[in-house]
mmCIF file of N, CA and C in Angstrom:
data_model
loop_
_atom_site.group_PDB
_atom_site.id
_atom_site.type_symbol
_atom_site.label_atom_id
_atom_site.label_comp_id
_atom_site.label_asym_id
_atom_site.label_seq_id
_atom_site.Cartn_x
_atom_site.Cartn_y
_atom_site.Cartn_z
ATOM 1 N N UNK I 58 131.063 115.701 108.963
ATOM 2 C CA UNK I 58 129.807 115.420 109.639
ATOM 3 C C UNK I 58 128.848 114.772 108.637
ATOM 4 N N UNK I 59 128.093 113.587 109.389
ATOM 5 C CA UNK I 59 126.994 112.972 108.409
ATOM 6 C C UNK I 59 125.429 113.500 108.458
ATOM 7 N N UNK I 60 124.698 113.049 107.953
ATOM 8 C CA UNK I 60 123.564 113.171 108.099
ATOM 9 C C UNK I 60 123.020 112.001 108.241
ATOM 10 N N UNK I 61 121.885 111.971 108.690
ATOM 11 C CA UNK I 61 120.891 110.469 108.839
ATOM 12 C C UNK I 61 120.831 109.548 107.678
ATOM 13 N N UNK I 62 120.325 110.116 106.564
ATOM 14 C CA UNK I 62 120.402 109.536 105.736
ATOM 15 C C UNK I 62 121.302 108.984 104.700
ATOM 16 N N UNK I 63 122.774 109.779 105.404
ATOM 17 C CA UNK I 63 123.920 109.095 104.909
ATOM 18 C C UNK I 63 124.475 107.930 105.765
ATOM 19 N N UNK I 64 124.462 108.505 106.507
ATOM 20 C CA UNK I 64 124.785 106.935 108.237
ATOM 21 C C UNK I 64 123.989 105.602 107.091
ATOM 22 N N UNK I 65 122.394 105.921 107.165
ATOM 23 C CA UNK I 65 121.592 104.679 106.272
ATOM 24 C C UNK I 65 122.592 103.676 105.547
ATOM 25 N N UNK I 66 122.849 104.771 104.397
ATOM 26 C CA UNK I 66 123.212 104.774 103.295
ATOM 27 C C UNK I 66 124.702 103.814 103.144
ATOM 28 N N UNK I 67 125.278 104.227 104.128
ATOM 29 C CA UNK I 67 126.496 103.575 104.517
ATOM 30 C C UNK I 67 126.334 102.040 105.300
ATOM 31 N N UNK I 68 125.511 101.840 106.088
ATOM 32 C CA UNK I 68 125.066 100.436 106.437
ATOM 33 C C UNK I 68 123.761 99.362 105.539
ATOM 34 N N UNK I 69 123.689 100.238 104.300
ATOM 35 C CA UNK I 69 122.493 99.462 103.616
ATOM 36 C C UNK I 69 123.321 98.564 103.097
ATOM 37 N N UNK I 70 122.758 97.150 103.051
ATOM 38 C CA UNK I 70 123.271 96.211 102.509
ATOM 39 C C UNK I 70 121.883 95.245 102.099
ATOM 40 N N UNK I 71 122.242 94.360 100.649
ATOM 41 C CA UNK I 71 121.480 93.635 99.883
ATOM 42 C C UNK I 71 121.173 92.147 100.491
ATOM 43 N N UNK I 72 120.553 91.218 101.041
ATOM 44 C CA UNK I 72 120.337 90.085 101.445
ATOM 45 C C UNK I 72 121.048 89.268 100.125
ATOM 46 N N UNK I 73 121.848 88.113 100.538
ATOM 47 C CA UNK I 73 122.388 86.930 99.447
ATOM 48 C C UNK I 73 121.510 86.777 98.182
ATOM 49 N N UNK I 74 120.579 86.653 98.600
ATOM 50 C CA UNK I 74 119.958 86.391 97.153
ATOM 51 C C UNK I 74 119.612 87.416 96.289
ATOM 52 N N UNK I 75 119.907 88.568 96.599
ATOM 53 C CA UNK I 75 119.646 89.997 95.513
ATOM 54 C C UNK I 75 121.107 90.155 95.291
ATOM 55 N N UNK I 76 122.036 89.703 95.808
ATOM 56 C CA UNK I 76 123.272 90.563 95.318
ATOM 57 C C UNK I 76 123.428 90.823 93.952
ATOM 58 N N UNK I 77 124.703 91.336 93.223
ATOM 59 C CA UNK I 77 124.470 91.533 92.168
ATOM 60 C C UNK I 77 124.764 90.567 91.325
ATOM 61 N N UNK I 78 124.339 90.415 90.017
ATOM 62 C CA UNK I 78 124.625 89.620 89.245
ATOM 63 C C UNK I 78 123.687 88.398 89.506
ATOM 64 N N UNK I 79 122.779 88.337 90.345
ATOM 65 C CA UNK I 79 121.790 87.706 90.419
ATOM 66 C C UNK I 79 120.284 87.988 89.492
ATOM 67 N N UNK I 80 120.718 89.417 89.041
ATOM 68 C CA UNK I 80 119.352 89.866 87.842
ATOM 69 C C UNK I 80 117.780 89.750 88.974
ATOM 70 N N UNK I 81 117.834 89.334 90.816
ATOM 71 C CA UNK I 81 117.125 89.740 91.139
ATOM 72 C C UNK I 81 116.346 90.840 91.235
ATOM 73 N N UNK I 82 116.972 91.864 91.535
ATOM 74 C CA UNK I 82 116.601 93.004 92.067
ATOM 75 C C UNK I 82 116.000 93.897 90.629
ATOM 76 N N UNK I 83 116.493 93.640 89.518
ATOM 77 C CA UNK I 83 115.948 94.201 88.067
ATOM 78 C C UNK I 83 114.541 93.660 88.329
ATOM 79 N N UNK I 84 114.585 92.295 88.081
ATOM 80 C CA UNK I 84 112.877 91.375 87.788
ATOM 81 C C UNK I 84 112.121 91.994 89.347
ATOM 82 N N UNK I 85 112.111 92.773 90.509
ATOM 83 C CA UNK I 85 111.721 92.699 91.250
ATOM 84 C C UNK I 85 111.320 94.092 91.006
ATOM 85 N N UNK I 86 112.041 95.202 90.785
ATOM 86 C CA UNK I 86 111.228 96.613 90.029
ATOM 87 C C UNK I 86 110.687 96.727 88.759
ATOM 88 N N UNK I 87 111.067 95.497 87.724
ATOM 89 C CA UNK I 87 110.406 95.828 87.188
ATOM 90 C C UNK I 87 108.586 95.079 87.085
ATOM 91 N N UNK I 88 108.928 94.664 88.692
ATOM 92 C CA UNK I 88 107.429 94.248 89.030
ATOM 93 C C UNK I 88 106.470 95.406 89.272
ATOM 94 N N UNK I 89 106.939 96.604 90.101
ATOM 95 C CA UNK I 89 106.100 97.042 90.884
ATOM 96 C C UNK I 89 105.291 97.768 90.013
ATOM 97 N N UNK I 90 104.384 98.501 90.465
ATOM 98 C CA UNK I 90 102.990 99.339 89.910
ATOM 99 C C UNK I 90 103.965 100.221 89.042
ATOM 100 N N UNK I 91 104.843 100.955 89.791
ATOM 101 C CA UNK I 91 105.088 102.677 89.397
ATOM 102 C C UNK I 91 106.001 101.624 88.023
ATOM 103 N N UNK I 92 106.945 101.364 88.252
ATOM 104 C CA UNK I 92 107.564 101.046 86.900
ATOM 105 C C UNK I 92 106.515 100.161 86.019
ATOM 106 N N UNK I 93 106.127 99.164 86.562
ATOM 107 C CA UNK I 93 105.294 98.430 85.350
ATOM 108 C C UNK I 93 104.220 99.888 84.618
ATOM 109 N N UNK I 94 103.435 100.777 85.230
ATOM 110 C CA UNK I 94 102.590 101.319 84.847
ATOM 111 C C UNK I 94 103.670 102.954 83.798
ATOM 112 N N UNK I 95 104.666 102.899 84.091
ATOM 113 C CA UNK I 95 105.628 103.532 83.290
ATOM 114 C C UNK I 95 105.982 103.289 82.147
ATOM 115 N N UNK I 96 106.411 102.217 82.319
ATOM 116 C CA UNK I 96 106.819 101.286 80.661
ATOM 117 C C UNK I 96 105.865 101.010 79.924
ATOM 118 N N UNK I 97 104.666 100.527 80.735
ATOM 119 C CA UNK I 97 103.108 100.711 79.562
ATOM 120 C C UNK I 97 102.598 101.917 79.107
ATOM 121 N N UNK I 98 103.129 102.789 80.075
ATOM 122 C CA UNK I 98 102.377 104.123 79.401
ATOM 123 C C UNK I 98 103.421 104.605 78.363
ATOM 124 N N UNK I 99 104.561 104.326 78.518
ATOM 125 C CA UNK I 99 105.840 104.583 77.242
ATOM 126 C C UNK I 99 105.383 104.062 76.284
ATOM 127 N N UNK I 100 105.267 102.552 76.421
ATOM 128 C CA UNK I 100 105.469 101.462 74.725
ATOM 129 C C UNK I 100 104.149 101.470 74.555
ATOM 130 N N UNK I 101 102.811 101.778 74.639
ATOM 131 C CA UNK I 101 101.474 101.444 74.506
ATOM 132 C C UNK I 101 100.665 102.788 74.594
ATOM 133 N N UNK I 102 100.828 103.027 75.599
ATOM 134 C CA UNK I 102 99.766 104.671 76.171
ATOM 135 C C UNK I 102 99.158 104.151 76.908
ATOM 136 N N UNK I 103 98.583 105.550 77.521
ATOM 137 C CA UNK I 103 98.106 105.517 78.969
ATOM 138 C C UNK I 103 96.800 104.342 79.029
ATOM 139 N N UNK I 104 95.464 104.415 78.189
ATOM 140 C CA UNK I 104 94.728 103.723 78.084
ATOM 141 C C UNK I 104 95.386 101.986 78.595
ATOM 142 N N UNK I 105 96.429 101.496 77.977
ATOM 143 C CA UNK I 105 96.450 100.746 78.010
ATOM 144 C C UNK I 105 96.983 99.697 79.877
ATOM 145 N N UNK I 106 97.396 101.014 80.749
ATOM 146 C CA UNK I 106 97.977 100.733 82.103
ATOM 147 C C UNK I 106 96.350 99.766 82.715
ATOM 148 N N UNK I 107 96.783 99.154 83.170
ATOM 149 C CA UNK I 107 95.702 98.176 84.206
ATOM 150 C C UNK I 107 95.210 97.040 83.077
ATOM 151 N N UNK I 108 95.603 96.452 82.060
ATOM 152 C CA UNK I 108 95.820 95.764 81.104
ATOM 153 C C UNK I 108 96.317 94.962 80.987
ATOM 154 N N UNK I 109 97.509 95.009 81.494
ATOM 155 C CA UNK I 109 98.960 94.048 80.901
ATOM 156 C C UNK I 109 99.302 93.994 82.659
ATOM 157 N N UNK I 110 99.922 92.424 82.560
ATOM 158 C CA UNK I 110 100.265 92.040 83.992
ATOM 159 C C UNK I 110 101.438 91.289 83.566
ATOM 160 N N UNK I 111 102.785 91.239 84.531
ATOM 161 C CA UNK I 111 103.962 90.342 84.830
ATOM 162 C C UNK I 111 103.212 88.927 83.935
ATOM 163 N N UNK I 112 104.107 88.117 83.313
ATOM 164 C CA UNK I 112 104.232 86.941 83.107
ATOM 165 C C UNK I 112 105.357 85.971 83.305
ATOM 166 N N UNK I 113 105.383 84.694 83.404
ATOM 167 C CA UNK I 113 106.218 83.917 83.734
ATOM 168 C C UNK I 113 107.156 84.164 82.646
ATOM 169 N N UNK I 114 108.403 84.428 82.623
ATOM 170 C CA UNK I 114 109.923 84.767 81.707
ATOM 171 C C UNK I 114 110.469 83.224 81.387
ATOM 172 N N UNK I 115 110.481 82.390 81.716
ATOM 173 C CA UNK I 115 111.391 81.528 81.681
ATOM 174 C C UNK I 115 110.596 80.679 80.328
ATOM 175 N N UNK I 116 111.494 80.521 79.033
ATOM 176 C CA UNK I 116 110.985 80.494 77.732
ATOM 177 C C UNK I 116 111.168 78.394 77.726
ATOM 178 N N UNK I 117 110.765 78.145 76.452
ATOM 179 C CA UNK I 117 110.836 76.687 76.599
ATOM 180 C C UNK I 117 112.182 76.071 76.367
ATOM 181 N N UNK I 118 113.080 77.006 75.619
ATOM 182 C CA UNK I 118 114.323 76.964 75.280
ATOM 183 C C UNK I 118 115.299 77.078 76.558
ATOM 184 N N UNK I 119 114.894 77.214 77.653
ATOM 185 C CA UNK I 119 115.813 77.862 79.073
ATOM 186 C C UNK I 119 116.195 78.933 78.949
ATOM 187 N N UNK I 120 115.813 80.044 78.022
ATOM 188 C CA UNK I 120 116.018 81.272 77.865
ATOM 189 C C UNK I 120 115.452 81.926 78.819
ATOM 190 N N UNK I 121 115.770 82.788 79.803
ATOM 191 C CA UNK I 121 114.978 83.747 80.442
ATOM 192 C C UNK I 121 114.573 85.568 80.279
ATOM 193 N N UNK I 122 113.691 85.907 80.632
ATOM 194 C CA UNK I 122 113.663 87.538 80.310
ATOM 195 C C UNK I 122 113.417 88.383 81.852
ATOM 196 N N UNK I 123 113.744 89.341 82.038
ATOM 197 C CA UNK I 123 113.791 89.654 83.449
ATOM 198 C C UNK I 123 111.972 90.189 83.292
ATOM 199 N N UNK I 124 111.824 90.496 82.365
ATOM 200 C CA UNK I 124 110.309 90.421 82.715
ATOM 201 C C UNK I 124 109.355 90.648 81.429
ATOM 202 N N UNK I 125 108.191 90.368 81.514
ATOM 203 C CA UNK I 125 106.923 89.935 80.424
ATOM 204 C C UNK I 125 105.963 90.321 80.633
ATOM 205 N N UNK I 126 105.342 91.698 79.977
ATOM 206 C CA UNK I 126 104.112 92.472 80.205
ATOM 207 C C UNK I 126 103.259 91.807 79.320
ATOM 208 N N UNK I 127 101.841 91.145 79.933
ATOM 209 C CA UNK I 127 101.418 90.758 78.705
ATOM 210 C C UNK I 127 99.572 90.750 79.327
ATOM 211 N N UNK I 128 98.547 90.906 78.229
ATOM 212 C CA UNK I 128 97.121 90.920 78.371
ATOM 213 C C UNK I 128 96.688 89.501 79.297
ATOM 214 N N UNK I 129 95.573 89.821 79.572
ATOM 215 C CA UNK I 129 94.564 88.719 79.995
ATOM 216 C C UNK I 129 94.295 87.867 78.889
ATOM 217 N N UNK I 130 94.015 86.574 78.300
ATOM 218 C CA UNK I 130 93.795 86.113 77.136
ATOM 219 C C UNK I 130 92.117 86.212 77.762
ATOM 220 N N UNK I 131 91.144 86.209 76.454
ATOM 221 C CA UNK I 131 90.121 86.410 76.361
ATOM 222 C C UNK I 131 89.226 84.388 76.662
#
């Protein structure tokens, strides 16, 4: 016997462009509030959450990074 949330679980499926190996779905949590405001409060401290925002990854070299916490420039 299932439960509801296993039935889910069993028909969840990823749209083409997140599948895996696309490195979508990484750059896309590590957008949101709860993780971005996690990893700043890890590598920086708390003071520093509402500070640092997503930046564009894609380097001049064609190097990319799944993601780039970085200040407001003054």
């Amino acid at each position: 016997m299932t439960t509801e949330g296993e039935t889910d679980a069993l028909f969840f499926f990823l749209p083409f462009a997140n599948r895996p190996g696309t490195d979508l779905m990484s750059k896309h949590i590590l957008q949101t509030d709860e993780v971005k405001s996690a990893i700043i409060e890890a590598v920086i401290g708390r003071k520093a959450i509402g500070h640092y925002w997503p930046r564009p990854t894609e380097w001049a070299n064609r190097m990319r990074s799944d993601v780039l916490y970085a200040t407001e420039q003054p």
